[in-house]
Amino acid sequence: MDALQLFGLFAVTAMLVCYALEDRSHWFIIGFAGACALGSAYGFLQGAWPFGLVEAVWTAVALRRWTLRRQ
């Protein structure tokens, strides 16, 4: 397993953990947004640009949810 694959594994694992725990705190929602951004970067770095675009959209959705939840 190379460094890029480890980075992708970390990003996806962080997304899963933060998504599972987001009802506990709004901080897990921002963690999910950050993990989605990492997943997007991973997608672009490995050459899977559709995955990178979808993860970028998920980042925006999570940031919006975080903003609404904080209010």
PDB file of C-alpha atoms in Angstrom:
ATOM      1  CA  MET A   1       0.000   0.000   0.000  1.00  0.00           C
ATOM      2  CA  ASP A   2       1.510   3.328  -1.030  1.00  0.00           C
ATOM      3  CA  ALA A   3       1.144   6.752   0.591  1.00  0.00           C
ATOM      4  CA  LEU A   4      -1.721   7.839  -1.677  1.00  0.00           C
ATOM      5  CA  GLN A   5      -3.742   4.752  -0.825  1.00  0.00           C
ATOM      6  CA  LEU A   6      -3.128   5.309   2.903  1.00  0.00           C
ATOM      7  CA  PHE A   7      -4.277   8.907   2.494  1.00  0.00           C
ATOM      8  CA  GLY A   8      -7.477   7.717   0.799  1.00  0.00           C
ATOM      9  CA  LEU A   9      -8.074   5.108   3.479  1.00  0.00           C
ATOM     10  CA  PHE A  10      -7.662   7.749   6.183  1.00  0.00           C
ATOM     11  CA  ALA A  11     -10.045  10.159   4.413  1.00  0.00           C
ATOM     12  CA  VAL A  12     -12.784   7.573   3.931  1.00  0.00           C
ATOM     13  CA  THR A  13     -12.414   6.214   7.467  1.00  0.00           C
ATOM     14  CA  ALA A  14     -12.637   9.732   8.910  1.00  0.00           C
ATOM     15  CA  MET A  15     -15.754  10.373   6.820  1.00  0.00           C
ATOM     16  CA  LEU A  16     -17.399   7.217   8.131  1.00  0.00           C
ATOM     17  CA  VAL A  17     -16.558   7.908  11.784  1.00  0.00           C
ATOM     18  CA  CYS A  18     -17.643  11.554  11.665  1.00  0.00           C
ATOM     19  CA  TYR A  19     -20.862  10.689   9.834  1.00  0.00           C
ATOM     20  CA  ALA A  20     -21.715   8.032  12.414  1.00  0.00           C
ATOM     21  CA  LEU A  21     -21.120  10.443  15.316  1.00  0.00           C
ATOM     22  CA  GLU A  22     -22.563  13.660  13.900  1.00  0.00           C
ATOM     23  CA  ASP A  23     -25.710  13.511  16.073  1.00  0.00           C
ATOM     24  CA  ARG A  24     -23.503  13.898  19.147  1.00  0.00           C
ATOM     25  CA  SER A  25     -22.015  17.277  18.274  1.00  0.00           C
ATOM     26  CA  HIS A  26     -21.907  19.821  15.474  1.00  0.00           C
ATOM     27  CA  TRP A  27     -18.123  19.402  15.538  1.00  0.00           C
ATOM     28  CA  PHE A  28     -18.491  15.976  13.935  1.00  0.00           C
ATOM     29  CA  ILE A  29     -20.323  17.635  11.043  1.00  0.00           C
ATOM     30  CA  ILE A  30     -17.388  19.975  10.427  1.00  0.00           C
ATOM     31  CA  GLY A  31     -15.107  16.940  10.779  1.00  0.00           C
ATOM     32  CA  PHE A  32     -17.189  15.200   8.125  1.00  0.00           C
ATOM     33  CA  ALA A  33     -16.820  18.249   5.860  1.00  0.00           C
ATOM     34  CA  GLY A  34     -13.051  18.204   6.342  1.00  0.00           C
ATOM     35  CA  ALA A  35     -12.890  14.481   5.649  1.00  0.00           C
ATOM     36  CA  CYS A  36     -14.956  14.995   2.480  1.00  0.00           C
ATOM     37  CA  ALA A  37     -12.474  17.661   1.380  1.00  0.00           C
ATOM     38  CA  LEU A  38      -9.665  15.168   1.953  1.00  0.00           C
ATOM     39  CA  GLY A  39     -11.623  12.576  -0.019  1.00  0.00           C
ATOM     40  CA  SER A  40     -12.028  15.073  -2.838  1.00  0.00           C
ATOM     41  CA  ALA A  41      -8.308  15.753  -2.886  1.00  0.00           C
ATOM     42  CA  TYR A  42      -7.675  12.004  -2.947  1.00  0.00           C
ATOM     43  CA  GLY A  43     -10.011  11.565  -5.900  1.00  0.00           C
ATOM     44  CA  PHE A  44      -8.272  14.261  -7.913  1.00  0.00           C
ATOM     45  CA  LEU A  45      -4.796  13.024  -6.947  1.00  0.00           C
ATOM     46  CA  GLN A  46      -5.507   9.487  -8.086  1.00  0.00           C
ATOM     47  CA  GLY A  47      -7.074  10.677 -11.326  1.00  0.00           C
ATOM     48  CA  ALA A  48     -10.690   9.824 -10.518  1.00  0.00           C
ATOM     49  CA  TRP A  49     -12.049  13.319 -11.117  1.00  0.00           C
ATOM     50  CA  PRO A  50     -15.762  12.310 -10.896  1.00  0.00           C
ATOM     51  CA  PHE A  51     -15.114  11.053  -7.354  1.00  0.00           C
ATOM     52  CA  GLY A  52     -13.241  14.265  -6.578  1.00  0.00           C
ATOM     53  CA  LEU A  53     -16.158  16.379  -7.819  1.00  0.00           C
ATOM     54  CA  VAL A  54     -18.768  14.422  -5.873  1.00  0.00           C
ATOM     55  CA  GLU A  55     -16.736  14.693  -2.681  1.00  0.00           C
ATOM     56  CA  ALA A  56     -16.348  18.442  -3.250  1.00  0.00           C
ATOM     57  CA  VAL A  57     -20.151  18.715  -3.445  1.00  0.00           C
ATOM     58  CA  TRP A  58     -20.462  16.681  -0.224  1.00  0.00           C
ATOM     59  CA  THR A  59     -18.021  19.097   1.392  1.00  0.00           C
ATOM     60  CA  ALA A  60     -20.285  22.024   0.495  1.00  0.00           C
ATOM     61  CA  VAL A  61     -23.394  20.165   1.710  1.00  0.00           C
ATOM     62  CA  ALA A  62     -21.742  19.310   5.037  1.00  0.00           C
ATOM     63  CA  LEU A  63     -20.561  22.894   5.534  1.00  0.00           C
ATOM     64  CA  ARG A  64     -24.118  24.116   4.936  1.00  0.00           C
ATOM     65  CA  ARG A  65     -25.483  21.561   7.434  1.00  0.00           C
ATOM     66  CA  TRP A  66     -22.857  22.643   9.971  1.00  0.00           C
ATOM     67  CA  THR A  67     -23.842  26.300   9.538  1.00  0.00           C
ATOM     68  CA  LEU A  68     -27.537  25.523  10.033  1.00  0.00           C
ATOM     69  CA  ARG A  69     -26.921  23.260  13.027  1.00  0.00           C
ATOM     70  CA  ARG A  70     -24.849  25.898  14.855  1.00  0.00           C
ATOM     71  CA  GLN A  71     -27.706  28.403  14.783  1.00  0.00           C
TER      72      GLN A  71
END
